[in-house]
Structure formats: structure tokens, C-alpha cells
Amino acid sequence: MDLAPLKILFLDVGGVLLTNGWGHESRQKAAEEFGFDYLEMDVLHDFMFNTYEIGRITLDEYLDTVVFNQPRDFTREDFKAFMFAQSLELPEMLQWLIAWKNENRNIRIISINNEGRELNEYRIKKYKLHRCFDAFISSCEVGMRKPDPGIFRLAMGVAQARPEQCVYFDDRVMLVEAARKLGINAIQHQGFESTKAVLEKLKNQPINLHEFNDRSYV
């Protein structure tokens, strides 16, 4: 089957709609703001963050190991407030997507994102992401994180959709490729205008699998 109507739009959140929740730039900024060794903290972060993102530990348990493993001259509450404040809305995309969803109610929109529970809940509530998403496949809730193929299979199962009926946008090429291996039409999000152009095209015509598997989209 070469052509299929778009049934499900899968989207990453960090790097597409919002800034990353706790990326390396935010961690470097935290080291400068609070005056601790970034490289020392980053080694511990690499050990612990995946475990946090799949929901095995809480944010406080992550911080116990990564930041508050020694006396600090700042409080846990101040540090967590700083972490949450790093989540910002990216220009144009979120508000446009909300309007696009209202115009295309036959297409379901589901997030597939790697996020620790506290950050995930904060971002959903702060930016009212229920306005554009029908469901959230978040790593902290399902115990898997991208690029594990299981999280994409779970998302398709929740959506009750075949791969050829789905389009997935992510800003990271590795995760685009992980979705493509399962037959999902995956495209790298490179900015508002390019993603907008693709979605405007898709709402009016079937998905051309050959076109969307062309490397020029990445």
C-alpha cells in the first residue's frame, strides 16, 4: 500500500514545541548560576538521567546523586525552580499547531517524548499541552525511552494505527531514523516554516511513502 491518509501525527515536545527540559545548555547555565563544577555534575548526570526519564527514580532522587551529593550553599527548592524555568515555548509552533488541530479534528496528535515525571507534568500544565495533544506517550510513564523501538510500537498501539498512517516529527536525526525503521513516515523538524509546510500539504492529500522516506527530508 503506497498511499495512506494521515491518521496520526506523532510529535516530540523538546526541540519542536518547547525548549529541551534539561539539556546540556541548561545544565551549563546551572553550573554558572549556582557555582559548581559542570563536568563533575555532567558525569553523574549521564549515569542517572536515563533512569530518571524512564520513571525509576524521582527528581529528588536524581538531584541527591547529581547535585546534592555534597553540601551546597543553595537550596533544593531554588535549584528545582531554576530547572523548571528552563522550559520555554519555541517561537510560533505551539500556537499554530493548536489552531491546525482545531481545523483538522479527524487527525489525532500524540506526543512521544523522553521526559522525567516532574518535568513532564510541569511542562504539560504550564503550556497547556492538552490543547494540542490527544495523548502523551512519555518515557516516565511507559518505562521506555527513545530510540527504543518499543515506545514507537506502543504509541501505534495506543493510536490503533498502521505505520503508513502515521507521521512523526523529531528534531534529532537519530530518533527520526529509529521511527523510520518501523515504517513510520518520520521527518526531522528543522524549524517552524518547514514543518508547517509539510503539515499543510498533508491535510489535503494522502501520504506518499516514497516522498517521505526521501533523505532530503532529513
JSON list of C-alpha atoms in Angstrom, two decimals, residues 10-12 14-16 112 114 146-149 151-152 166-190 195 211-218:
[
{"chain": "A", "resi": 10, "resn": "PHE", "atom": "CA", "xyz": [3.30, 11.96, 16.41]},
{"chain": "A", "resi": 11, "resn": "LEU", "atom": "CA", "xyz": [5.41, 14.82, 17.78]},
{"chain": "A", "resi": 12, "resn": "ASP", "atom": "CA", "xyz": [8.37, 15.23, 20.04]},
{"chain": "A", "resi": 14, "resn": "GLY", "atom": "CA", "xyz": [11.50, 19.30, 23.40]},
{"chain": "A", "resi": 15, "resn": "GLY", "atom": "CA", "xyz": [13.12, 20.92, 20.39]},
{"chain": "A", "resi": 16, "resn": "VAL", "atom": "CA", "xyz": [9.81, 21.09, 18.48]},
{"chain": "A", "resi": 112, "resn": "ILE", "atom": "CA", "xyz": [6.26, 10.70, 22.02]},
{"chain": "A", "resi": 114, "resn": "ASN", "atom": "CA", "xyz": [11.63, 11.41, 26.71]},
{"chain": "A", "resi": 146, "resn": "LYS", "atom": "CA", "xyz": [13.50, 6.78, 22.52]},
{"chain": "A", "resi": 147, "resn": "PRO", "atom": "CA", "xyz": [15.18, 5.32, 20.49]},
{"chain": "A", "resi": 148, "resn": "ASP", "atom": "CA", "xyz": [13.79, 2.08, 21.97]},
{"chain": "A", "resi": 149, "resn": "PRO", "atom": "CA", "xyz": [11.51, 0.76, 19.19]},
{"chain": "A", "resi": 151, "resn": "ILE", "atom": "CA", "xyz": [7.96, 3.16, 22.62]},
{"chain": "A", "resi": 152, "resn": "PHE", "atom": "CA", "xyz": [7.03, 3.73, 18.97]},
{"chain": "A", "resi": 166, "resn": "CYS", "atom": "CA", "xyz": [1.47, 7.99, 10.88]},
{"chain": "A", "resi": 167, "resn": "VAL", "atom": "CA", "xyz": [3.84, 10.92, 10.52]},
{"chain": "A", "resi": 168, "resn": "TYR", "atom": "CA", "xyz": [6.43, 11.68, 13.20]},
{"chain": "A", "resi": 169, "resn": "PHE", "atom": "CA", "xyz": [8.44, 14.86, 13.72]},
{"chain": "A", "resi": 170, "resn": "ASP", "atom": "CA", "xyz": [11.56, 14.99, 15.89]},
{"chain": "A", "resi": 171, "resn": "ASP", "atom": "CA", "xyz": [14.44, 17.46, 15.91]},
{"chain": "A", "resi": 172, "resn": "ARG", "atom": "CA", "xyz": [17.04, 14.69, 16.31]},
{"chain": "A", "resi": 173, "resn": "VAL", "atom": "CA", "xyz": [18.09, 12.70, 13.26]},
{"chain": "A", "resi": 174, "resn": "MET", "atom": "CA", "xyz": [18.84, 9.55, 15.28]},
{"chain": "A", "resi": 175, "resn": "LEU", "atom": "CA", "xyz": [15.26, 9.45, 16.57]},
{"chain": "A", "resi": 176, "resn": "VAL", "atom": "CA", "xyz": [13.84, 10.14, 13.12]},
{"chain": "A", "resi": 177, "resn": "GLU", "atom": "CA", "xyz": [15.79, 7.13, 11.85]},
{"chain": "A", "resi": 178, "resn": "ALA", "atom": "CA", "xyz": [14.57, 4.96, 14.74]},
{"chain": "A", "resi": 179, "resn": "ALA", "atom": "CA", "xyz": [10.95, 5.67, 13.77]},
{"chain": "A", "resi": 180, "resn": "ARG", "atom": "CA", "xyz": [11.65, 5.12, 10.07]},
{"chain": "A", "resi": 181, "resn": "LYS", "atom": "CA", "xyz": [12.98, 1.62, 10.76]},
{"chain": "A", "resi": 182, "resn": "LEU", "atom": "CA", "xyz": [9.46, 0.72, 11.91]},
{"chain": "A", "resi": 183, "resn": "GLY", "atom": "CA", "xyz": [7.87, 2.07, 8.74]},
{"chain": "A", "resi": 184, "resn": "ILE", "atom": "CA", "xyz": [6.68, 5.36, 10.26]},
{"chain": "A", "resi": 185, "resn": "ASN", "atom": "CA", "xyz": [6.91, 8.40, 7.99]},
{"chain": "A", "resi": 186, "resn": "ALA", "atom": "CA", "xyz": [9.44, 10.32, 10.07]},
{"chain": "A", "resi": 187, "resn": "ILE", "atom": "CA", "xyz": [10.75, 13.79, 9.32]},
{"chain": "A", "resi": 188, "resn": "GLN", "atom": "CA", "xyz": [13.34, 15.93, 11.05]},
{"chain": "A", "resi": 189, "resn": "HIS", "atom": "CA", "xyz": [11.85, 19.12, 12.46]},
{"chain": "A", "resi": 190, "resn": "GLN", "atom": "CA", "xyz": [14.21, 21.89, 11.36]},
{"chain": "A", "resi": 195, "resn": "THR", "atom": "CA", "xyz": [7.18, 21.71, 9.44]},
{"chain": "A", "resi": 211, "resn": "GLU", "atom": "CA", "xyz": [8.46, 11.06, -0.85]},
{"chain": "A", "resi": 212, "resn": "PHE", "atom": "CA", "xyz": [8.60, 10.95, 2.93]},
{"chain": "A", "resi": 213, "resn": "ASN", "atom": "CA", "xyz": [11.34, 8.36, 3.02]},
{"chain": "A", "resi": 214, "resn": "ASP", "atom": "CA", "xyz": [13.48, 10.54, 0.76]},
{"chain": "A", "resi": 215, "resn": "ARG", "atom": "CA", "xyz": [16.61, 11.62, 2.65]},
{"chain": "A", "resi": 216, "resn": "SER", "atom": "CA", "xyz": [16.05, 15.21, 1.55]},
{"chain": "A", "resi": 217, "resn": "TYR", "atom": "CA", "xyz": [13.54, 15.50, 4.37]},
{"chain": "A", "resi": 218, "resn": "VAL", "atom": "CA", "xyz": [16.28, 15.00, 6.97]}
]
